[in-house]
Amino acid sequence: DAGITQSPRHKVTETGTPVTLRCHQTENHRYMYWYRQDPGHGLRLIHYSYGVKDTDKGEVSDGYSVSRSKTEDFLLTLESATSSQTSVYFCAISVHGGQETQYFGPGTRLLVL
Amino acid sequence: DQQVKQNSPSLSVQEGRISILNCDYTNSMFDYFLWYKKYPAEGPTFLISISSIKDKNEDGRFTVFLNKSAKHLSLHIVPSQPGDSAVYFCAASEGIQGAQKLVFGQGTRLTINP
């Protein structure tokens, strides 16, 4: 157990509304990541953070923004949700970066109607 | 363009036999490879990993093989158990700004039959 929680665990929203997902960790790890999982695509990196206020884009960042104002929280915001953003979102952490294991949270299932 | 591919969407194996899951990649800059197991409604859980400087890594029933010249890795599970039934993802790592960018395959659903 890497001490990662995600909230909410399930959410239904309407197209065009903003949505914020939260990832919280208890171990003060430096690196945090947001992925989405879709059938036929595995998991794809959305954004990542390498420190407080230090973030960068991943493979599928369009339509998403992130913020990290303190070590333990990494927020993912869908500025104006679209049906194509219906997915399962996973947060992950790693300690050192580089060649090491990423540990994943339980996921948030988001449905955009 | 998919940099990491798992070409078998599903695999069915008898309990006690060997399960072999395969993964191919195209980016020669990947320097670390991992296998994750995923049950429904849960996050992926780490199984085993291998650095690009090695060709084999074992952990109990799990062994990962890396063939760099073929850009191919495989996960062997021996003996297979019913609890191994899950979706398996391979992932390849490329370091960026000290962080670790993982690229995942599409997953293979493994079913162990009694």
Coordinates of N, CA and C in Angstrom, one line a residue:
Chain A
D1 N 0.8 -1.2 0.0 CA 0.0 0.0 0.0 C 0.9 1.3 0.0
A2 N 0.8 2.1 -1.1 CA 1.7 3.2 -1.2 C 1.0 4.5 -0.6
G3 N -0.1 4.3 0.1 CA -0.7 5.5 0.8 C -1.3 6.5 -0.2
I4 N -1.9 6.0 -1.3 CA -2.5 6.9 -2.3 C -4.0 6.7 -2.2
T5 N -4.6 7.9 -2.1 CA -6.1 7.9 -2.2 C -6.5 8.8 -3.4
Q6 N -7.6 8.5 -4.0 CA -8.2 9.3 -5.0 C -9.6 9.7 -4.7
S7 N -10.0 10.9 -5.0 CA -11.4 11.3 -4.8 C -11.9 12.2 -5.9
P8 N -13.2 12.1 -6.3 CA -14.1 11.0 -5.9 C -13.7 9.7 -6.5
R9 N -14.3 8.6 -6.1 CA -14.0 7.4 -6.8 C -14.9 7.2 -8.0
H10 N -16.1 7.8 -8.0 CA -17.0 7.8 -9.1 C -17.6 9.1 -9.3
K11 N -17.8 9.5 -10.6 CA -18.4 10.8 -10.8 C -19.1 10.8 -12.1
V12 N -20.3 11.3 -12.2 CA -21.1 11.5 -13.4 C -21.3 13.0 -13.5
T13 N -20.9 13.5 -14.7 CA -21.1 15.0 -14.9 C -21.6 15.2 -16.3
E14 N -21.9 16.5 -16.6 CA -22.4 16.8 -17.9 C -21.4 17.5 -18.8
T15 N -21.5 17.4 -20.1 CA -20.6 18.0 -21.0 C -20.6 19.5 -20.8
G16 N -19.3 20.0 -20.8 CA -19.1 21.5 -20.6 C -18.9 21.9 -19.2
T17 N -19.1 21.1 -18.2 CA -18.8 21.4 -16.8 C -17.4 21.2 -16.4
P18 N -16.8 22.0 -15.5 CA -15.5 21.7 -15.0 C -15.5 20.6 -14.0
V19 N -14.4 19.8 -14.0 CA -14.3 18.7 -13.0 C -12.9 18.7 -12.5
T20 N -12.8 18.5 -11.2 CA -11.5 18.3 -10.6 C -11.4 17.0 -9.8
L21 N -10.3 16.3 -10.1 CA -10.0 15.0 -9.5 C -8.8 15.2 -8.6
R22 N -8.9 14.6 -7.4 CA -7.8 14.8 -6.4 C -7.0 13.5 -6.2
C23 N -5.7 13.6 -6.1 CA -4.9 12.5 -5.7 C -4.1 13.0 -4.4
H24 N -4.2 12.2 -3.4 CA -3.6 12.5 -2.1 C -2.6 11.3 -1.7
Q25 N -1.4 11.7 -1.3 CA -0.4 10.7 -0.9 C 0.1 11.1 0.5
T26 N 0.4 10.1 1.3 CA 0.8 10.3 2.7 C 2.3 10.1 2.9
E27 N 3.1 9.8 1.9 CA 4.5 9.5 2.0 C 5.4 10.6 1.6
N28 N 4.9 11.7 1.2 CA 5.8 12.9 0.7 C 6.7 12.5 -0.4
H29 N 6.2 11.7 -1.3 CA 7.0 11.3 -2.5 C 7.1 12.5 -3.5
R30 N 8.2 12.6 -4.2 CA 8.4 13.8 -5.0 C 7.6 13.8 -6.3
Y31 N 7.5 12.6 -6.9 CA 7.0 12.5 -8.3 C 5.5 11.9 -8.2
M32 N 4.6 12.6 -9.0 CA 3.3 12.2 -9.1 C 2.8 12.3 -10.5
Y33 N 1.9 11.4 -10.9 CA 1.5 11.2 -12.3 C 0.0 11.0 -12.4
W34 N -0.6 11.5 -13.5 CA -2.0 11.2 -13.8 C -2.0 10.4 -15.1
Y35 N -2.8 9.3 -15.1 CA -3.0 8.5 -16.3 C -4.5 8.4 -16.5
R36 N -4.9 8.0 -17.8 CA -6.2 7.6 -18.1 C -6.1 6.2 -18.7
Q37 N -7.1 5.4 -18.4 CA -7.2 4.1 -19.0 C -8.4 3.9 -19.8
D38 N -8.2 3.5 -21.1 CA -9.3 3.3 -22.0 C -9.2 2.0 -22.7
P39 N -10.3 1.3 -23.1 CA -10.1 0.1 -23.8 C -9.3 0.2 -25.1
G40 N -8.4 -0.7 -25.3 CA -7.6 -0.7 -26.5 C -6.4 0.2 -26.4
H41 N -6.2 0.9 -25.3 CA -5.1 1.9 -25.2 C -4.2 1.7 -24.0
G42 N -4.6 0.8 -23.1 CA -3.8 0.6 -21.9 C -4.0 1.9 -21.1
L43 N -2.9 2.3 -20.4 CA -2.9 3.6 -19.6 C -2.0 4.6 -20.4
R44 N -2.5 5.8 -20.4 CA -1.7 6.9 -21.1 C -1.5 8.0 -20.1
L45 N -0.3 8.6 -20.2 CA 0.1 9.6 -19.3 C -0.5 11.0 -19.7
I46 N -1.1 11.6 -18.7 CA -1.8 12.9 -19.0 C -0.8 14.1 -18.6
H47 N -0.5 14.1 -17.4 CA 0.5 15.1 -16.8 C 1.3 14.4 -15.7
Y48 N 2.4 15.1 -15.4 CA 3.2 14.6 -14.2 C 3.8 15.8 -13.5
S49 N 4.2 15.5 -12.3 CA 4.8 16.5 -11.4 C 6.1 16.0 -10.8
Y50 N 7.1 16.8 -10.9 CA 8.4 16.5 -10.3 C 8.8 17.3 -9.1
G51 N 7.8 18.0 -8.5 CA 7.9 18.7 -7.3 C 6.8 19.7 -7.2
V52 N 6.7 20.4 -6.0 CA 5.7 21.4 -5.8 C 5.8 22.5 -6.8
K53 N 4.7 22.7 -7.5 CA 4.6 23.7 -8.5 C 5.3 23.4 -9.8
D54 N 5.9 22.2 -9.9 CA 6.7 21.7 -11.1 C 5.9 20.6 -11.8
T55 N 5.3 21.0 -12.9 CA 4.5 20.0 -13.6 C 4.8 20.1 -15.1
D56 N 4.5 19.0 -15.8 CA 4.7 19.0 -17.3 C 3.7 18.1 -18.0
K57 N 3.6 18.2 -19.3 CA 2.6 17.5 -20.0 C 3.0 16.1 -20.4
G58 N 2.1 15.2 -20.5 CA 2.3 13.9 -20.9 C 1.8 13.7 -22.3
E59 N 1.5 12.5 -22.6 CA 1.1 12.1 -24.0 C -0.3 12.6 -24.4
V60 N -1.2 12.7 -23.5 CA -2.6 13.1 -23.9 C -3.1 14.2 -23.0
S61 N -2.4 15.4 -23.0 CA -2.7 16.5 -22.1 C -3.8 17.5 -22.5
D62 N -4.2 17.4 -23.8 CA -5.1 18.4 -24.3 C -6.5 18.3 -23.5
G63 N -7.0 19.5 -23.0 CA -8.2 19.5 -22.3 C -8.1 19.3 -20.8
Y64 N -6.8 19.1 -20.3 CA -6.6 18.8 -18.9 C -5.5 19.9 -18.4
S65 N -5.7 20.2 -17.1 CA -4.7 21.0 -16.4 C -4.4 20.4 -15.1
V66 N -3.3 20.7 -14.5 CA -3.0 20.1 -13.2 C -2.4 21.2 -12.3
S67 N -2.5 20.9 -11.0 CA -1.8 21.8 -10.0 C -1.3 21.0 -8.9
R68 N -0.2 21.5 -8.3 CA 0.4 20.8 -7.2 C 1.0 21.9 -6.3
S69 N 0.2 22.3 -5.3 CA 0.5 23.4 -4.4 C 1.2 22.9 -3.1
K70 N 1.0 21.6 -2.9 CA 1.8 21.0 -1.7 C 2.1 19.6 -2.1
T71 N 3.1 19.0 -1.5 CA 3.7 17.8 -1.8 C 2.6 16.7 -1.9
E72 N 1.7 16.6 -1.0 CA 0.8 15.5 -0.9 C -0.4 15.5 -1.8
D73 N -0.7 16.6 -2.5 CA -1.9 16.7 -3.4 C -1.5 17.0 -4.8
F74 N -2.1 16.3 -5.7 CA -1.9 16.5 -7.1 C -3.3 16.5 -7.8
L75 N -3.7 17.7 -8.3 CA -5.1 17.9 -8.8 C -5.1 17.8 -10.3
L76 N -6.1 17.1 -10.8 CA -6.3 17.1 -12.3 C -7.6 17.7 -12.6
T77 N -7.6 18.8 -13.4 CA -8.9 19.5 -13.8 C -9.2 19.3 -15.3
L78 N -10.4 19.0 -15.5 CA -11.0 19.0 -16.9 C -11.7 20.3 -17.0
E79 N -11.2 21.2 -17.8 CA -11.7 22.6 -17.8 C -13.1 22.7 -18.3
S80 N -13.4 21.9 -19.3 CA -14.8 21.8 -19.8 C -15.0 20.4 -20.3
A81 N -15.6 19.5 -19.5 CA -15.6 18.1 -19.8 C -16.3 17.8 -21.1
T82 N -15.7 16.8 -21.8 CA -16.3 16.3 -23.0 C -16.6 14.8 -22.9
S83 N -17.4 14.2 -23.8 CA -17.7 12.8 -23.7 C -16.5 12.0 -23.9
S84 N -15.5 12.5 -24.7 CA -14.3 11.7 -25.0 C -13.4 11.6 -23.7
Q85 N -13.7 12.4 -22.7 CA -12.9 12.3 -21.4 C -13.6 11.3 -20.4
T86 N -14.6 10.6 -20.9 CA -15.1 9.5 -20.1 C -14.1 8.5 -20.0
S87 N -13.6 8.1 -18.8 CA -12.5 7.2 -18.7 C -12.4 6.8 -17.2
V88 N -11.4 6.0 -17.0 CA -10.9 5.7 -15.6 C -9.6 6.4 -15.4
Y89 N -9.5 7.2 -14.4 CA -8.3 8.0 -14.2 C -7.5 7.4 -13.0
F90 N -6.2 7.2 -13.2 CA -5.3 6.7 -12.1 C -4.2 7.7 -11.8
C91 N -4.0 7.9 -10.5 CA -2.9 8.6 -10.1 C -1.8 7.6 -9.7
A92 N -0.5 8.1 -9.8 CA 0.6 7.2 -9.5 C 1.7 8.1 -8.8
I93 N 2.5 7.4 -8.0 CA 3.6 8.1 -7.4 C 4.9 7.3 -7.6
S94 N 6.0 8.0 -7.5 CA 7.3 7.3 -7.4 C 8.2 8.1 -6.6
V95 N 9.2 7.5 -6.0 CA 10.1 8.1 -5.0 C 11.2 9.0 -5.6
H96 N 11.9 8.3 -6.5 CA 13.2 8.9 -7.1 C 13.1 9.3 -8.5
G97 N 12.1 8.9 -9.2 CA 12.1 9.1 -10.7 C 13.1 8.0 -11.2
G98 N 13.4 8.1 -12.5 CA 14.4 7.2 -13.1 C 13.9 5.7 -13.1
Q99 N 14.8 4.8 -12.9 CA 14.4 3.4 -13.0 C 13.9 2.9 -11.7
E100 N 12.6 3.0 -11.5 CA 12.0 2.5 -10.3 C 10.5 2.3 -10.6
T101 N 9.8 1.7 -9.6 CA 8.4 1.4 -9.7 C 7.5 2.5 -9.4
Q102 N 6.5 2.7 -10.2 CA 5.4 3.6 -9.9 C 4.3 2.8 -9.3
Y103 N 3.7 3.4 -8.2 CA 2.6 2.8 -7.5 C 1.4 3.6 -7.8
F104 N 0.3 2.8 -8.0 CA -1.0 3.4 -8.5 C -2.0 3.5 -7.4
G105 N -2.9 4.5 -7.5 CA -4.0 4.6 -6.6 C -5.2 3.8 -7.2
P106 N -6.3 3.8 -6.5 CA -7.4 2.9 -6.8 C -8.2 3.3 -8.1
G107 N -8.0 4.6 -8.5 CA -8.7 5.0 -9.7 C -10.0 5.8 -9.4
T108 N -10.4 6.7 -10.4 CA -11.6 7.4 -10.4 C -12.3 7.1 -11.7
R109 N -13.6 6.6 -11.6 CA -14.3 6.4 -12.8 C -15.2 7.6 -13.1
L110 N -14.9 8.2 -14.3 CA -15.6 9.4 -14.7 C -16.5 9.2 -15.9
L111 N -17.8 9.6 -15.8 CA -18.7 9.5 -16.9 C -19.2 10.9 -17.3
V112 N -18.9 11.3 -18.5 CA -19.4 12.6 -19.0 C -20.5 12.4 -20.0
L113 N -21.7 12.9 -19.6 CA -22.9 12.7 -20.4 C -23.1 13.8 -21.4
Chain B
D1 N 0.9 6.3 -33.1 CA 1.8 5.2 -33.2 C 2.1 4.6 -31.9
Q2 N 1.8 3.3 -31.7 CA 1.9 2.7 -30.4 C 3.3 2.2 -30.2
Q3 N 4.0 2.7 -29.2 CA 5.4 2.4 -29.0 C 5.5 1.1 -28.2
V4 N 4.5 0.7 -27.5 CA 4.5 -0.6 -26.7 C 3.3 -1.3 -27.1
K5 N 3.5 -2.6 -27.6 CA 2.3 -3.4 -28.0 C 2.2 -4.7 -27.4
Q6 N 1.0 -5.1 -27.0 CA 0.8 -6.4 -26.5 C -0.3 -7.0 -27.5
N7 N 0.2 -7.9 -28.4 CA -0.6 -8.3 -29.5 C -1.7 -9.3 -29.2
S8 N -1.6 -9.9 -28.0 CA -2.6 -10.9 -27.6 C -3.6 -10.2 -26.6
P9 N -4.8 -9.9 -27.0 CA -5.8 -9.3 -26.1 C -6.1 -10.3 -25.0
S10 N -6.1 -11.6 -25.2 CA -6.5 -12.5 -24.2 C -5.6 -13.8 -24.3
L11 N -5.6 -14.5 -23.2 CA -4.8 -15.8 -23.1 C -5.5 -16.7 -22.1
S12 N -5.7 -17.9 -22.4 CA -6.3 -18.9 -21.5 C -5.3 -20.0 -21.3
V13 N -5.1 -20.3 -20.0 CA -4.1 -21.3 -19.6 C -4.7 -22.2 -18.5
Q14 N -4.3 -23.5 -18.5 CA -4.7 -24.4 -17.5 C -3.9 -24.2 -16.2
E15 N -4.6 -24.3 -15.1 CA -4.0 -24.2 -13.8 C -2.8 -25.2 -13.7
G16 N -1.7 -24.7 -13.2 CA -0.5 -25.5 -13.0 C 0.5 -25.4 -14.2
R17 N 0.0 -24.9 -15.4 CA 0.9 -24.8 -16.5 C 1.6 -23.5 -16.6
I18 N 2.4 -23.3 -17.6 CA 3.1 -22.0 -17.7 C 2.3 -21.0 -18.5
S19 N 2.2 -19.7 -18.0 CA 1.6 -18.6 -18.8 C 2.7 -17.8 -19.3
I20 N 2.7 -17.5 -20.6 CA 3.7 -16.6 -21.2 C 2.9 -15.4 -21.9
L21 N 3.3 -14.2 -21.4 CA 2.7 -13.0 -21.9 C 3.8 -12.2 -22.6
N22 N 3.5 -11.7 -23.8 CA 4.5 -11.1 -24.6 C 4.2 -9.6 -24.8
C23 N 5.3 -8.9 -25.1 CA 5.2 -7.4 -25.3 C 6.3 -7.0 -26.2
D24 N 6.0 -6.1 -27.2 CA 7.0 -5.6 -28.1 C 7.1 -4.1 -28.0
Y25 N 8.2 -3.5 -28.3 CA 8.4 -2.1 -28.2 C 9.2 -1.6 -29.4
T26 N 9.1 -0.3 -29.6 CA 9.8 0.3 -30.8 C 10.9 1.3 -30.4
N27 N 10.8 1.9 -29.3 CA 11.7 3.0 -28.9 C 12.9 2.5 -28.2
S28 N 14.1 2.6 -28.8 CA 15.3 2.1 -28.3 C 15.8 2.9 -27.1
M29 N 15.1 4.0 -26.8 CA 15.5 4.8 -25.6 C 14.9 4.3 -24.3
F30 N 14.0 3.4 -24.4 CA 13.4 2.9 -23.2 C 14.5 2.1 -22.4
D31 N 14.6 2.4 -21.1 CA 15.7 1.8 -20.3 C 15.3 1.0 -19.1
Y32 N 14.0 0.8 -19.0 CA 13.4 0.1 -17.8 C 12.1 -0.4 -18.2
F33 N 11.8 -1.7 -17.8 CA 10.5 -2.3 -18.2 C 9.8 -2.9 -17.0
L34 N 8.5 -2.8 -17.0 CA 7.8 -3.2 -15.8 C 6.5 -4.0 -16.3
W35 N 6.1 -4.9 -15.5 CA 4.8 -5.6 -15.7 C 3.9 -5.3 -14.5
Y36 N 2.7 -5.0 -14.8 CA 1.6 -4.7 -13.8 C 0.5 -5.7 -14.0
K37 N -0.2 -6.0 -12.9 CA -1.4 -6.8 -12.9 C -2.5 -6.0 -12.5
K38 N -3.7 -6.2 -13.1 CA -4.8 -5.3 -12.7 C -6.1 -6.2 -12.6
Y39 N -6.7 -6.0 -11.5 CA -8.1 -6.6 -11.2 C -9.1 -5.6 -11.5
P40 N -10.3 -6.0 -11.9 CA -11.4 -5.0 -12.1 C -11.6 -4.0 -10.9
A41 N -11.8 -2.8 -11.2 CA -12.2 -1.8 -10.2 C -11.0 -1.5 -9.2
E42 N -9.8 -1.9 -9.6 CA -8.6 -1.6 -8.7 C -7.6 -1.0 -9.6
G43 N -6.6 -0.3 -8.9 CA -5.4 0.2 -9.7 C -4.5 -0.9 -10.0
P44 N -3.6 -0.6 -11.0 CA -2.6 -1.6 -11.4 C -1.7 -1.9 -10.2
T45 N -1.2 -3.1 -10.0 CA -0.3 -3.4 -9.0 C 1.0 -4.0 -9.6
F46 N 2.1 -3.5 -9.1 CA 3.4 -3.9 -9.7 C 3.7 -5.4 -9.5
L47 N 4.3 -6.0 -10.5 CA 4.6 -7.4 -10.4 C 6.2 -7.6 -10.4
I48 N 6.8 -7.1 -11.5 CA 8.2 -7.4 -11.7 C 8.8 -6.4 -12.7
S49 N 10.1 -6.1 -12.6 CA 10.7 -5.2 -13.6 C 12.0 -5.7 -14.0
I50 N 12.5 -5.0 -15.0 CA 13.9 -5.4 -15.5 C 14.5 -4.2 -16.2
S51 N 15.8 -4.0 -15.9 CA 16.6 -2.9 -16.5 C 17.0 -3.3 -17.9
S52 N 17.3 -2.4 -18.7 CA 17.7 -2.7 -20.1 C 19.1 -3.3 -20.1
I53 N 19.8 -3.2 -19.0 CA 21.2 -3.8 -19.0 C 21.1 -5.3 -18.7
K54 N 20.0 -5.8 -18.4 CA 19.8 -7.2 -18.0 C 19.0 -7.9 -19.1
D55 N 19.0 -9.3 -19.0 CA 18.1 -10.0 -20.0 C 17.2 -10.9 -19.2
K56 N 17.3 -11.0 -17.9 CA 16.4 -11.9 -17.2 C 16.3 -11.4 -15.7
N57 N 15.1 -11.5 -15.2 CA 14.9 -11.2 -13.8 C 13.8 -12.1 -13.2
E58 N 14.1 -12.7 -12.1 CA 13.1 -13.7 -11.5 C 12.7 -13.2 -10.1
D59 N 11.4 -13.5 -9.8 CA 10.8 -13.2 -8.5 C 9.8 -14.2 -8.2
G60 N 10.2 -15.3 -7.5 CA 9.2 -16.4 -7.2 C 8.7 -17.0 -8.5
R61 N 7.4 -17.0 -8.7 CA 6.8 -17.7 -9.9 C 6.9 -16.8 -11.1
F62 N 7.4 -15.6 -11.0 CA 7.4 -14.7 -12.1 C 8.8 -14.5 -12.6
T63 N 9.0 -14.6 -13.9 CA 10.3 -14.3 -14.6 C 10.0 -13.4 -15.8
V64 N 10.8 -12.3 -15.9 CA 10.7 -11.5 -17.1 C 12.0 -11.6 -17.9
F65 N 11.8 -11.8 -19.2 CA 12.9 -11.9 -20.1 C 12.9 -10.7 -21.1
L66 N 14.1 -10.2 -21.3 CA 14.2 -9.0 -22.2 C 15.2 -9.4 -23.4
N67 N 14.7 -9.2 -24.6 CA 15.6 -9.4 -25.8 C 15.7 -8.0 -26.5
K68 N 16.8 -7.3 -26.2 CA 16.9 -6.0 -26.7 C 17.0 -5.9 -28.2
S69 N 17.7 -6.9 -28.8 CA 17.9 -6.9 -30.2 C 16.6 -7.0 -31.0
A70 N 15.7 -7.8 -30.4 CA 14.3 -8.0 -31.0 C 13.3 -7.0 -30.4
K71 N 13.7 -6.2 -29.4 CA 12.8 -5.2 -28.8 C 11.6 -6.0 -28.3
H72 N 11.8 -7.0 -27.5 CA 10.7 -7.9 -27.1 C 11.0 -8.3 -25.6
L73 N 9.9 -8.3 -24.8 CA 10.0 -8.8 -23.5 C 8.8 -9.7 -23.3
S74 N 9.0 -10.7 -22.3 CA 8.0 -11.6 -22.0 C 7.9 -11.8 -20.5
L75 N 6.8 -12.2 -20.0 CA 6.5 -12.5 -18.6 C 6.1 -14.0 -18.6
H76 N 6.8 -14.8 -17.8 CA 6.5 -16.2 -17.6 C 6.0 -16.4 -16.2
I77 N 4.9 -17.1 -16.0 CA 4.3 -17.3 -14.7 C 4.2 -18.9 -14.6
V78 N 5.0 -19.4 -13.6 CA 5.0 -20.8 -13.4 C 5.0 -21.2 -11.9
P79 N 4.1 -22.1 -11.5 CA 3.0 -22.6 -12.2 C 1.8 -21.5 -12.1
S80 N 1.0 -21.5 -13.1 CA -0.2 -20.6 -13.1 C -1.2 -21.0 -12.0
Q81 N -1.8 -20.0 -11.4 CA -2.8 -20.3 -10.3 C -4.1 -19.5 -10.6
P82 N -5.2 -19.9 -10.1 CA -6.5 -19.2 -10.4 C -6.4 -17.7 -10.1
G83 N -5.7 -17.4 -9.0 CA -5.6 -16.0 -8.6 C -4.8 -15.1 -9.6
D84 N -4.1 -15.8 -10.5 CA -3.4 -15.0 -11.5 C -4.3 -14.5 -12.6
S85 N -5.5 -14.9 -12.6 CA -6.5 -14.4 -13.6 C -6.7 -12.9 -13.4
A86 N -6.3 -12.1 -14.4 CA -6.3 -10.6 -14.4 C -5.9 -10.1 -15.7
V87 N -5.9 -8.8 -15.8 CA -5.3 -8.1 -17.0 C -3.9 -7.7 -16.7
Y88 N -3.0 -8.1 -17.6 CA -1.6 -7.8 -17.4 C -1.1 -6.7 -18.4
F89 N -0.4 -5.7 -17.9 CA 0.1 -4.6 -18.7 C 1.6 -4.6 -18.7
C90 N 2.3 -4.5 -19.8 CA 3.7 -4.2 -19.8 C 3.8 -2.7 -20.0
A91 N 4.9 -2.2 -19.4 CA 5.2 -0.8 -19.5 C 6.7 -0.5 -19.7
A92 N 7.0 0.5 -20.5 CA 8.4 0.8 -20.8 C 8.6 2.2 -20.3
S93 N 9.8 2.4 -19.8 CA 10.1 3.7 -19.1 C 11.2 4.5 -19.8
E94 N 10.9 5.8 -19.9 CA 11.9 6.7 -20.4 C 12.0 7.9 -19.4
G95 N 13.2 8.2 -19.0 CA 13.4 9.3 -18.0 C 13.2 10.7 -18.6
I96 N 12.5 11.5 -17.9 CA 12.3 12.9 -18.4 C 12.3 13.8 -17.1
Q97 N 13.3 14.7 -17.1 CA 13.4 15.7 -16.0 C 13.5 15.0 -14.7
G98 N 14.2 13.8 -14.7 CA 14.2 13.1 -13.5 C 13.0 12.2 -13.2
A99 N 11.9 12.6 -13.8 CA 10.7 11.8 -13.6 C 10.7 10.6 -14.5
Q100 N 9.7 9.8 -14.5 CA 9.7 8.5 -15.2 C 8.5 8.5 -16.0
K101 N 8.6 8.6 -17.3 CA 7.4 8.5 -18.2 C 7.2 7.1 -18.6
L102 N 6.1 6.5 -18.2 CA 5.8 5.1 -18.5 C 4.9 5.1 -19.8
V103 N 5.2 4.2 -20.7 CA 4.3 4.0 -21.9 C 3.8 2.5 -21.7
F104 N 2.5 2.4 -21.8 CA 1.9 1.1 -21.5 C 1.4 0.4 -22.8
G105 N 1.5 -0.9 -22.8 CA 0.8 -1.7 -23.8 C -0.7 -1.7 -23.5
Q106 N -1.5 -2.4 -24.5 CA -2.9 -2.4 -24.4 C -3.5 -3.3 -23.3
G107 N -2.6 -4.2 -22.9 CA -3.0 -5.2 -21.9 C -3.4 -6.6 -22.5
T108 N -3.2 -7.6 -21.7 CA -3.6 -9.0 -22.1 C -4.4 -9.6 -20.9
R109 N -5.6 -10.0 -21.2 CA -6.4 -10.6 -20.2 C -6.1 -12.1 -20.1
L110 N -5.5 -12.5 -18.9 CA -5.1 -13.9 -18.6 C -6.2 -14.6 -17.8
T111 N -6.7 -15.7 -18.3 CA -7.6 -16.5 -17.6 C -7.0 -17.9 -17.3
I112 N -7.0 -18.2 -16.0 CA -6.5 -19.5 -15.6 C -7.6 -20.4 -15.3
N113 N -7.7 -21.5 -16.0 CA -8.8 -22.5 -15.9 C -8.4 -23.6 -15.0
P114 N -9.3 -24.0 -14.1 CA -9.0 -25.1 -13.2 C -9.0 -26.4 -13.9

